XYZ file of C-alpha atoms in Angstrom:
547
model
C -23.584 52.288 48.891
C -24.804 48.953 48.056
C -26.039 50.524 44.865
C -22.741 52.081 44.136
C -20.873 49.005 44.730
C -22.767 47.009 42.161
C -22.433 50.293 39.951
C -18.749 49.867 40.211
C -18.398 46.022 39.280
C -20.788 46.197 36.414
C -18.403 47.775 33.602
C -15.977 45.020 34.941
C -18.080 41.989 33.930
C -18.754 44.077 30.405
C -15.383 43.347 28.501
C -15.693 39.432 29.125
C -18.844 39.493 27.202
C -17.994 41.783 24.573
C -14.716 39.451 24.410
C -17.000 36.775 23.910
C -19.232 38.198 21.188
C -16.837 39.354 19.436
C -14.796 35.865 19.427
C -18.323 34.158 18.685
C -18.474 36.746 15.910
C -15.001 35.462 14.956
C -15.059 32.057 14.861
C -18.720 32.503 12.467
C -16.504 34.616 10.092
C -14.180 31.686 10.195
C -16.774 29.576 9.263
C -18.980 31.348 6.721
C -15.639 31.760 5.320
C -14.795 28.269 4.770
C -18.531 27.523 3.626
C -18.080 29.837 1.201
C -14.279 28.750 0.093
C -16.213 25.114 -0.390
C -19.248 26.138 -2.343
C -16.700 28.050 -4.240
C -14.506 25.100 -4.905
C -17.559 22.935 -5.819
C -19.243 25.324 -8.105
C -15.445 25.824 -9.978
C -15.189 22.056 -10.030
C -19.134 21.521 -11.857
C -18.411 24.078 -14.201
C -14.692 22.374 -14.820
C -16.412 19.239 -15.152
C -18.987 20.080 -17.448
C -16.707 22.205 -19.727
C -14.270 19.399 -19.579
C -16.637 16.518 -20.026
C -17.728 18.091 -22.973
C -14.683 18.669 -24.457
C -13.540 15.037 -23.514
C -16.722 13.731 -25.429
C -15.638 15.889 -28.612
C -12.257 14.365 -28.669
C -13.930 10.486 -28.205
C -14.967 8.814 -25.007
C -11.902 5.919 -25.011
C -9.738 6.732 -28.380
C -6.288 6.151 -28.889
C -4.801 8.464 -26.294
C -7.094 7.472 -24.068
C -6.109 3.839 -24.456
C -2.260 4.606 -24.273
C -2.750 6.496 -21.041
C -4.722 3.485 -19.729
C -1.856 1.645 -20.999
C 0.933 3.811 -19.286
C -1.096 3.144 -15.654
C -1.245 -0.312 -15.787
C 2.212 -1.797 -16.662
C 4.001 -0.496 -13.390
C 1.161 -1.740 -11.283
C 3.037 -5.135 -12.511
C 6.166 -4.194 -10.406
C 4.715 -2.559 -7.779
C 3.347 -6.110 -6.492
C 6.738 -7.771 -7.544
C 8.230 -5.020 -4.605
C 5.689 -4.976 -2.597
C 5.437 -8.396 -1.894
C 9.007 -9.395 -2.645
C 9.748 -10.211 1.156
C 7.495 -13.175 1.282
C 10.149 -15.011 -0.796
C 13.640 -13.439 0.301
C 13.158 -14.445 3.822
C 12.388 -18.200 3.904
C 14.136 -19.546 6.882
C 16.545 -22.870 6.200
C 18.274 -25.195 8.878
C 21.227 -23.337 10.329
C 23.982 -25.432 11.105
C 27.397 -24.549 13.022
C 30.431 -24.137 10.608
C 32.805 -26.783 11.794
C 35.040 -26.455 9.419
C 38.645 -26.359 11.955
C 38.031 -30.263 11.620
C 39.129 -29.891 8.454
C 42.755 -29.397 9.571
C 43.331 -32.293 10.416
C 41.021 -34.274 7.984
C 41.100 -32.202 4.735
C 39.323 -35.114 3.050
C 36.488 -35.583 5.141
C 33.098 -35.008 2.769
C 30.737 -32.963 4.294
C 28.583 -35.215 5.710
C 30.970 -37.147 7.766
C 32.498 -33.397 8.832
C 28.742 -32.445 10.374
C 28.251 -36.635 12.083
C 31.882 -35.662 13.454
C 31.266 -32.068 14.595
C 27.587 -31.899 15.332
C 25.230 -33.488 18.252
C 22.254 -35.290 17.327
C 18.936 -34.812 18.840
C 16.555 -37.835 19.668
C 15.257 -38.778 17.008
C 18.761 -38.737 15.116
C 18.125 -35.375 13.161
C 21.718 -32.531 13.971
C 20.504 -30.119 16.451
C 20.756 -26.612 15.188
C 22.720 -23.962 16.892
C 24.950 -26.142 18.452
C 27.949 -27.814 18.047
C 31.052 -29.580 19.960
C 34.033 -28.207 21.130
C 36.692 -27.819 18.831
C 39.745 -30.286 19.905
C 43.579 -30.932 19.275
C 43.257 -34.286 18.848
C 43.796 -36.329 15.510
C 40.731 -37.618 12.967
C 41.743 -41.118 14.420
C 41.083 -40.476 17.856
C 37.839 -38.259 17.288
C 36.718 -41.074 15.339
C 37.920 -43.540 17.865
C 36.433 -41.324 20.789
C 34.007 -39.056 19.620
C 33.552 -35.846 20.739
C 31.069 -34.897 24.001
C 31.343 -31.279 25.067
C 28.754 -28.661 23.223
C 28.749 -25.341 22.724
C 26.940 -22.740 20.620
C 28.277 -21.920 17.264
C 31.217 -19.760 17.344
C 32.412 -19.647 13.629
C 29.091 -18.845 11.577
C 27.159 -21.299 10.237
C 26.368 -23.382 6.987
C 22.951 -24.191 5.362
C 23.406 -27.755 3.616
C 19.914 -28.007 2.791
C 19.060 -24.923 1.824
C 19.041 -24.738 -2.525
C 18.499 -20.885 -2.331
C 20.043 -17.948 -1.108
C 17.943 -16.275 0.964
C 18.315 -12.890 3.194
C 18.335 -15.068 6.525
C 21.404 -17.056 5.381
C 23.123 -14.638 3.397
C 22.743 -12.120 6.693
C 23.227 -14.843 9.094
C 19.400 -14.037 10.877
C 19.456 -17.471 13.091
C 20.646 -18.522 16.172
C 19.530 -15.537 18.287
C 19.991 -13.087 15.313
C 16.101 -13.939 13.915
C 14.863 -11.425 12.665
C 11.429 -10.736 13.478
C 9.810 -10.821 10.180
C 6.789 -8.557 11.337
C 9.399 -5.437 11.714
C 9.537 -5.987 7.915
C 6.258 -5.813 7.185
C 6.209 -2.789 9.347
C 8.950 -1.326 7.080
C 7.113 -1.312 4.228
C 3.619 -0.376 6.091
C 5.447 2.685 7.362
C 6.577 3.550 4.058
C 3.070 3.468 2.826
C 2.214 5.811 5.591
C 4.585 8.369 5.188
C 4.693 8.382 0.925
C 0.884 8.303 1.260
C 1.594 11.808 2.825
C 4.337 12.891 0.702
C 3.655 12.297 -2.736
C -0.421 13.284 -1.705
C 1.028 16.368 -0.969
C 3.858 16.594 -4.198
C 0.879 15.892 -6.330
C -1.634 18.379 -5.370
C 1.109 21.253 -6.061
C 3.008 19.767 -8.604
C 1.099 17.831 -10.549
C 0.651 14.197 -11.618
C 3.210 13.955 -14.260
C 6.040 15.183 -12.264
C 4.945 13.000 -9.079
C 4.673 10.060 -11.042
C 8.206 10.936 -12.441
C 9.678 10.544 -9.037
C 7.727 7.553 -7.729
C 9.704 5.804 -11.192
C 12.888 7.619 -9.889
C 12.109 5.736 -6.511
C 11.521 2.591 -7.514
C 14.879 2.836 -10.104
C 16.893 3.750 -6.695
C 15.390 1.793 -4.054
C 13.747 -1.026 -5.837
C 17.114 -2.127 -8.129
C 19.029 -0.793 -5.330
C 17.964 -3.882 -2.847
C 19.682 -5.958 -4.816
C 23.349 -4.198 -3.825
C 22.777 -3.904 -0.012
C 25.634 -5.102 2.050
C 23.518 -5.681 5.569
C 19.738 -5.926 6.766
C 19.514 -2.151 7.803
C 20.434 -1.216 4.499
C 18.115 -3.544 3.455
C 15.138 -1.900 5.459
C 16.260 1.378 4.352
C 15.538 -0.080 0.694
C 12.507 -1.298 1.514
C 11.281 1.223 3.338
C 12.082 3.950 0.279
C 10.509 2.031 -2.615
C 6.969 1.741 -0.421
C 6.938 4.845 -0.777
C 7.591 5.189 -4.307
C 4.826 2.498 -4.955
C 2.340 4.423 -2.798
C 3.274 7.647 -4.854
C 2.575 5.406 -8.191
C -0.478 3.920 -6.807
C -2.365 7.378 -5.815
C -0.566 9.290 -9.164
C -1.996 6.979 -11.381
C -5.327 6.925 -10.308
C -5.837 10.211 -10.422
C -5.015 10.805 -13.975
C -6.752 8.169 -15.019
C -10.092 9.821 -12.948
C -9.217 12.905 -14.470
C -8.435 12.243 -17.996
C -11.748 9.377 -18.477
C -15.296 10.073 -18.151
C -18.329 7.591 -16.999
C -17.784 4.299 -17.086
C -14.346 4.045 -18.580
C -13.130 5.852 -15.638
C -13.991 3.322 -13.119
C -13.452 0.606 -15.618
C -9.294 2.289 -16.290
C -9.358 2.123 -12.580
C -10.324 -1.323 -11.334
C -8.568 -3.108 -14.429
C -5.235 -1.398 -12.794
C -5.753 -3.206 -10.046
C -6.150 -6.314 -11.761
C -2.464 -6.001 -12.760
C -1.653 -6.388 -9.123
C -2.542 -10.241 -8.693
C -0.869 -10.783 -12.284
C 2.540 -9.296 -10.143
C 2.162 -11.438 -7.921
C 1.997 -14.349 -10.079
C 4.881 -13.064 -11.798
C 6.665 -12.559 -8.786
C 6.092 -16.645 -7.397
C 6.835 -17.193 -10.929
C 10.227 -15.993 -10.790
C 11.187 -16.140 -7.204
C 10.578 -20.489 -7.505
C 12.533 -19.739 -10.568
C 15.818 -17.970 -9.300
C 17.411 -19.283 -6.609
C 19.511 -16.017 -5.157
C 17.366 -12.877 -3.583
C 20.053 -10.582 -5.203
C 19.001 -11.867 -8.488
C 15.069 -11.746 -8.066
C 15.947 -7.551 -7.676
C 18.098 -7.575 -9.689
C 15.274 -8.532 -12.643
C 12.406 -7.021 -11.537
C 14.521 -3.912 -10.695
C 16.215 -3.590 -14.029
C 12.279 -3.768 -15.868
C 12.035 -0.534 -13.951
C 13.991 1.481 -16.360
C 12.106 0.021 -19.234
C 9.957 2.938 -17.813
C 12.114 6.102 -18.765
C 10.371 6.759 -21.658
C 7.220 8.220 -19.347
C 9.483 11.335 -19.766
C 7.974 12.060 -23.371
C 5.235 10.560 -23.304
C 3.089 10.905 -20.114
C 0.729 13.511 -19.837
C -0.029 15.927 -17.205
C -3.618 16.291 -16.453
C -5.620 18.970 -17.786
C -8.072 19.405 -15.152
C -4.770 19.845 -12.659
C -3.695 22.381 -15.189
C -6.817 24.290 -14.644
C -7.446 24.245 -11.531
C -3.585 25.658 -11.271
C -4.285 28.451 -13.294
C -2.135 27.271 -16.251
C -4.922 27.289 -19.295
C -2.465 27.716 -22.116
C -0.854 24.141 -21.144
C -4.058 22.463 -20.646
C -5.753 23.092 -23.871
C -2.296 22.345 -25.193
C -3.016 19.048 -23.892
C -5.982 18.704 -24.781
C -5.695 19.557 -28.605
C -2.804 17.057 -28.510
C -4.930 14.106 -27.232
C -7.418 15.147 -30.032
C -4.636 14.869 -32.815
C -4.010 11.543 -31.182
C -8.056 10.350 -31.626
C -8.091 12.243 -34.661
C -10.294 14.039 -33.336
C -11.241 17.828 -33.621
C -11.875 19.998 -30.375
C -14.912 23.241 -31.344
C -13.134 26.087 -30.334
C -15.919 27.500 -28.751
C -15.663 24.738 -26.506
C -11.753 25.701 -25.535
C -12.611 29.489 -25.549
C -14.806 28.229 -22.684
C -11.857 27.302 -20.460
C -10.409 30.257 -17.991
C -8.596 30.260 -15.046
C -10.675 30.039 -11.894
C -10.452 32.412 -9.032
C -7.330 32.301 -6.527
C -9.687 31.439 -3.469
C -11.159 28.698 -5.852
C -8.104 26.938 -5.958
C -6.250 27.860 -2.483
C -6.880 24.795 -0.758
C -4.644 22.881 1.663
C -5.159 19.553 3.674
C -6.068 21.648 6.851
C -9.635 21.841 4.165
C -10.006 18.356 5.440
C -10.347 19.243 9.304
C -11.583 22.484 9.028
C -14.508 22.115 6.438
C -17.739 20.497 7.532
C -18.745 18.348 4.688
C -14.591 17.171 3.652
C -14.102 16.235 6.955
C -17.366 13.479 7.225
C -16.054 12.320 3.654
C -12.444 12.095 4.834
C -13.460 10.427 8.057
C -15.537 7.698 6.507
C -13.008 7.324 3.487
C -10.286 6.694 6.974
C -12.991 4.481 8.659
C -13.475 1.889 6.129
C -9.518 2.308 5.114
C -8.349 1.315 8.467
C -11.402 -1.438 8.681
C -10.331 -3.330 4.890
C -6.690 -2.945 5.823
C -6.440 -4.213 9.685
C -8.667 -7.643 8.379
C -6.923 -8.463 4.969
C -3.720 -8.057 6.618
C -5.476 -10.240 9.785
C -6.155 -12.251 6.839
C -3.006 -12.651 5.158
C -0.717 -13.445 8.653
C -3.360 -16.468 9.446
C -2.040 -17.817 6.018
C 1.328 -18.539 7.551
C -0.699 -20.732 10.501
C -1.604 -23.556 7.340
C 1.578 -24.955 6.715
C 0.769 -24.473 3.143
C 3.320 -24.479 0.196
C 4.559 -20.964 0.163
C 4.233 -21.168 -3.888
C 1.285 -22.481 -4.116
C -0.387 -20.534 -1.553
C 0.525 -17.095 -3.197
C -0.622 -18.317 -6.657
C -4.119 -19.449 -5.865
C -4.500 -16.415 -3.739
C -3.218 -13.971 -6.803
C -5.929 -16.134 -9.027
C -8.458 -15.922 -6.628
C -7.982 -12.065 -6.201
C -7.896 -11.513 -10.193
C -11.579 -12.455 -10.766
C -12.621 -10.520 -7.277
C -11.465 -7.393 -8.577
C -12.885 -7.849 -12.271
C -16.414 -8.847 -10.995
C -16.631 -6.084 -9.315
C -17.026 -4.165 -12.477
C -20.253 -5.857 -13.073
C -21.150 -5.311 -8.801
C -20.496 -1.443 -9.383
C -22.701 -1.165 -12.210
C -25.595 -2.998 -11.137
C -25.830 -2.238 -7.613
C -23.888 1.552 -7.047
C -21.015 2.224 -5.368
C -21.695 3.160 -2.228
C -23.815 -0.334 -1.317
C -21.439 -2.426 -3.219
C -18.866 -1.205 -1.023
C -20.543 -1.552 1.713
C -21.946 -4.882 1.666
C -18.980 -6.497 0.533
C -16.800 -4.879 3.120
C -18.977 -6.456 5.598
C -18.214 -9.759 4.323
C -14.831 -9.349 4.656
C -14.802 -8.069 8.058
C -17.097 -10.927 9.325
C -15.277 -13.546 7.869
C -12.464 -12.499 9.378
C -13.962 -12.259 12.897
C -14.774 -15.869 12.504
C -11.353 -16.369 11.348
C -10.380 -15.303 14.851
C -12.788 -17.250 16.668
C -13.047 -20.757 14.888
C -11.600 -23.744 16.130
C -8.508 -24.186 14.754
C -8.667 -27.793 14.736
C -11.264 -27.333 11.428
C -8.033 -26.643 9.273
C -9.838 -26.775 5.877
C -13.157 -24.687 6.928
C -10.701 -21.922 8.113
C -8.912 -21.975 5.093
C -11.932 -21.740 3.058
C -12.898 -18.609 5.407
C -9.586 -17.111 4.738
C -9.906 -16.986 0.635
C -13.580 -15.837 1.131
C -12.500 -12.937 3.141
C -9.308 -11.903 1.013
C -11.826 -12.517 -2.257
C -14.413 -9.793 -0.669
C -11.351 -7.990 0.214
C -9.655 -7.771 -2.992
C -13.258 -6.848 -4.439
C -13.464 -3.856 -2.018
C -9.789 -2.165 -2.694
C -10.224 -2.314 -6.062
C -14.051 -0.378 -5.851
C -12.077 2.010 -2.936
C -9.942 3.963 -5.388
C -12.232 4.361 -7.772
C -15.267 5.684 -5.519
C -12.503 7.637 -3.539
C -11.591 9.273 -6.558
C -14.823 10.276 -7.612
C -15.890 12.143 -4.247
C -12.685 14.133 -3.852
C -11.858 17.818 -5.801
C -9.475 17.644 -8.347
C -7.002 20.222 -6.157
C -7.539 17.684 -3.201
C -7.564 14.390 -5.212
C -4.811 12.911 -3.954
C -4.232 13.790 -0.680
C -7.472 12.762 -0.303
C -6.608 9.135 -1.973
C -3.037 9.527 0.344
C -4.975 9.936 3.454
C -7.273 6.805 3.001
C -3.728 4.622 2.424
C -2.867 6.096 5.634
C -5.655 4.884 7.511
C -5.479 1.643 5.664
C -1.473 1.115 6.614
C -2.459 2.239 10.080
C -5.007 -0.531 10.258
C -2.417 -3.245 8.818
C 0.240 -2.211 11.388
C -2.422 -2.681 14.054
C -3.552 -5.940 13.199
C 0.339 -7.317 13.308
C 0.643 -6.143 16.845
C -2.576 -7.730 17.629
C -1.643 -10.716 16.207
C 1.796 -10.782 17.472
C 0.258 -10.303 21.061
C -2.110 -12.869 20.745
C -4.953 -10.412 21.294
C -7.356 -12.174 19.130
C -10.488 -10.522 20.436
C -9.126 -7.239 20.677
C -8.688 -7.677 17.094
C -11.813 -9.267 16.102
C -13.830 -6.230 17.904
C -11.882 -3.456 15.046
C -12.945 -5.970 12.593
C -16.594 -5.928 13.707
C -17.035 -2.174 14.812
C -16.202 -0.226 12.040
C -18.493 -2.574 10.252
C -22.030 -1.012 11.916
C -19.975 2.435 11.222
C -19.190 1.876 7.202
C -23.331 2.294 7.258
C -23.470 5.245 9.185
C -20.534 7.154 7.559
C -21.275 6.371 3.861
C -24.381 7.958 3.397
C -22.343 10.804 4.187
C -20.710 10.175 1.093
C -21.510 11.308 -2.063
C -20.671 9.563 -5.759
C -22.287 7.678 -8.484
């Protein structure tokens, strides 16, 4: 019986382990199936890139079209710093002071500072207290003269900035007196909007090309970027803000890739790095004009209207070819292609274009899920995010220990725009000599460390903390300028920028980070992110692959 019992419960363990084979069986389908989507998609993209860097070296290396396109990349980088860092002029805080103007009633003649000696209470050392005023009275200018006035209250009929030459968001808002704003939700506007158009327009690009994406980041930064300058309170300023970051990060990631994708060898990373070069010279422009123009409505208003000067990428802008390609549409990229040759008066074999075809559906059917799901994208992805959210939690780190200096807020923007200018150009030279990957690397280190000792120096050493500060943003500046152009060069043309959308992601996330960190005075909370991912950058990038 005993036998007959077990002989009865064995076909009931069976099914559990054929359930188990075959999901075992399953999930390695899954996977040879991916493997073989990705050796698919690599061996389509070497054969793209050979046919294509042939036929870019036919039509000349850096010609006229080439120089153009260069051309058409760099000028908005311009006013994508003038909006992205247009906040750190529009919100300069002046001296509230209560609007007493019911004295005027009965002393229409009074000048305005004999209204505030009547109206206001002094502090101790003789300076009008903000935020507070006296009681209104009935009584005549003689006796209020005579008497004076004792009784205080808060401010119950606005307030007036005497001192204040510009027009700034705080007083044209009203943002004092218990209406501050908290200036980090700003930054956290425009962080977010980094975050989510990193997303979007990674995704708009990949399936609709370069040229249109590009299109609508302009289209964006028409809208929200002039717009600013109409808004009637501060959440339709957010709102503002919050669009055109993501119009600048759809810009930013757009224009990269065409460059990759249109320039071979050096002149691809060289296209690259120079664009962001153009980003210190914004800034410059921006200080320029913001000590310039007194009114925040009119600082949009300019830089806004030399927006439109860009409708004319309509005609002109090309799509890329290698997108074209890898989308199946061969017709329109060696339409392209031809016309970039007429341009360098140049002349494409046409044994060369006879070479181009469409590749195979599962060649090009890839989605972001590629990232999580393949092997080999996923360690790229995953280091590209680890030194993303390392760079951007420390230069932002960096850039909120600025305001601790009590340094001119003009002067402090333009030597850090001049300081970040030669950063990103040397590291031309750094790439060449030394690689990418190591360059990267090393310098990335730098940064991170001299921000931990940022964090953890006696404050009392004003000028040696300083000195730390501009060393750190220097390396900094260095690094983003290498990041786009290694990132570039690892990631599939179908994938390109997603890829480049996801590592603004993680670099956002990391800024966002460091201003709660800051803001809760968890300095070494903060300094440990700055040193961790450090040891990691050397473990994740040799998972990386470039030049």
């Amino acid at each position: 019986m005993a036998r007959e019992g077990n002989f009865k419960t064995e076909p009931h363990s069976q099914p559990p382990s054929s359930s188990s084979n075959q999901q075992e069986a399953g999930e390695h389908l899954r996977s040879w199936s991916l493997e073989k989507l990705l050796r698919k998609l690599k061996a389509t993209e070497t054969d793209l890139d050979d046919k294509f860097t042939s036929i870019l070296n036919s039509l000349g290396h850096f010609g006229t079209f080439q120089q153009k396109l260069v051309a058409l990349t760099l000028l908005p980088n311009l006013l994508s710093a003038f909006f992205m860092f247009a906040d750190i002029f529009v919100f300069t805080v002046p001296k509230p002071y209560c609007n007493t103007s019911w004295i005027l009633a009965v002393g229409p003649n009074l000048t305005e500072a004999e209204q505030l000696n009547l109206t206001l209470p002094r502090d101790t050392n003789g300076s009008f207290l903000t935020c507070l005023m006296y009681v209104p009275v009935t009584w005549d200018l003689d006796d209020i003269i005579q008497f004076g006035l004792n009784y205080t209250q808060s401010c119950s009929n606005g307030w007036i900035y005497p001192e204040s030459k510009r027009r700034s968001v705080i007083n044209e808002f009203d943002l004092v007196c218990g209406e501050e704003l908290n200036r980090e939700a700003v930054h956290t506007t425009i962080l977010a909007g980094l975050l989510i158009g990193s997303l979007t327009f990674g995704f708009i690009s990949d399936k609709l090309g370069r040229y249109t994406s590009i299109l609508l980041s302009i289209l964006g930064l028409m809208i929200f970027g002039f717009g600013t300058a109409f808004v009637g309170n501060l959440n339709q300023y957010l709102f503002f803000r919050f669009g055109v970051s993501q119009a600048l990060v759809g810009f930013s990631i757009n224009s990269v890739s065409l460059a990759s994708e249109w320039l071979v060898g050096e002149h691809r990373a060289h296209a690259i790095i120079l664009g962001q070069c153009f980003y210190p010279l914004g800034i410059m422009l921006l200080t320029a004009l913001a000590y310039s123009v007194p009114h925040w409505r009119l600082l949009f208003l300019l830089g806004g209207s030399l927006v439109f000067s860009l409708i004319f990428y309509i005609c002109i802008l090309p799509e890329s070819p290698r997108w074209l390609m890898m989308k199946g549409q061969v017709e329109e990229a060696k339409r392209v292609l031809c016309f970039a040759a007429r341009e360098n008066k140049k002349n494409i074999p046409l044994s060369l274009l006879g070479k181009l075809h469409a590749p195979g559906k599962k060649a090009t059917k890839a989605s972001v899920l590629d990232f999580y799901n393949n092997r080999q994208l996923r360690k790229v992805i995953l280091a590209i995010g680890c030194v993303g959210f390392t760079a951007g939690h420390s230069y932002f780190t960096l850039s909120l220990k600025m305001r601790d200096f009590d340094m001119n807020l003009y002067i402090s923007q333009m030597v850090s725009a001049m300081m970040e200018l030669p950063a990103r150009l040397g590291s031309i030279f750094l790439f060449e000599q030394f690689g990418r990957k190591w360059t990267l690397a090393v310098i990335l280190l730098q940064g991170t460390f001299m921000n931990f000792l940022v964090l953890n120096f006696p404050s009392d050493l004003k000028s040696v903390v300083v000195l730390m500060v501009f060393v750190g943003r220097f390396s900094l500046s260095a690094w983003i300028a290498g990041f786009f152009t290694y990132t570039a060069e690892l990631l599939p043309t179908v994938l390109r920028t997603t890829g480049l959308g996801l590592g603004i992601l993680a670099w956002a996330s990391g800024a966002i980070l460091s201003i709660t960190l800051i803001n809760q005075s968890l300095t070494p909370l903060s300094s440990s992110l700055c040193l961790i991912p450090s040891s990691t950058v050397w473990s994740t990038i040799a998972c990386t692959r470039g030049p």
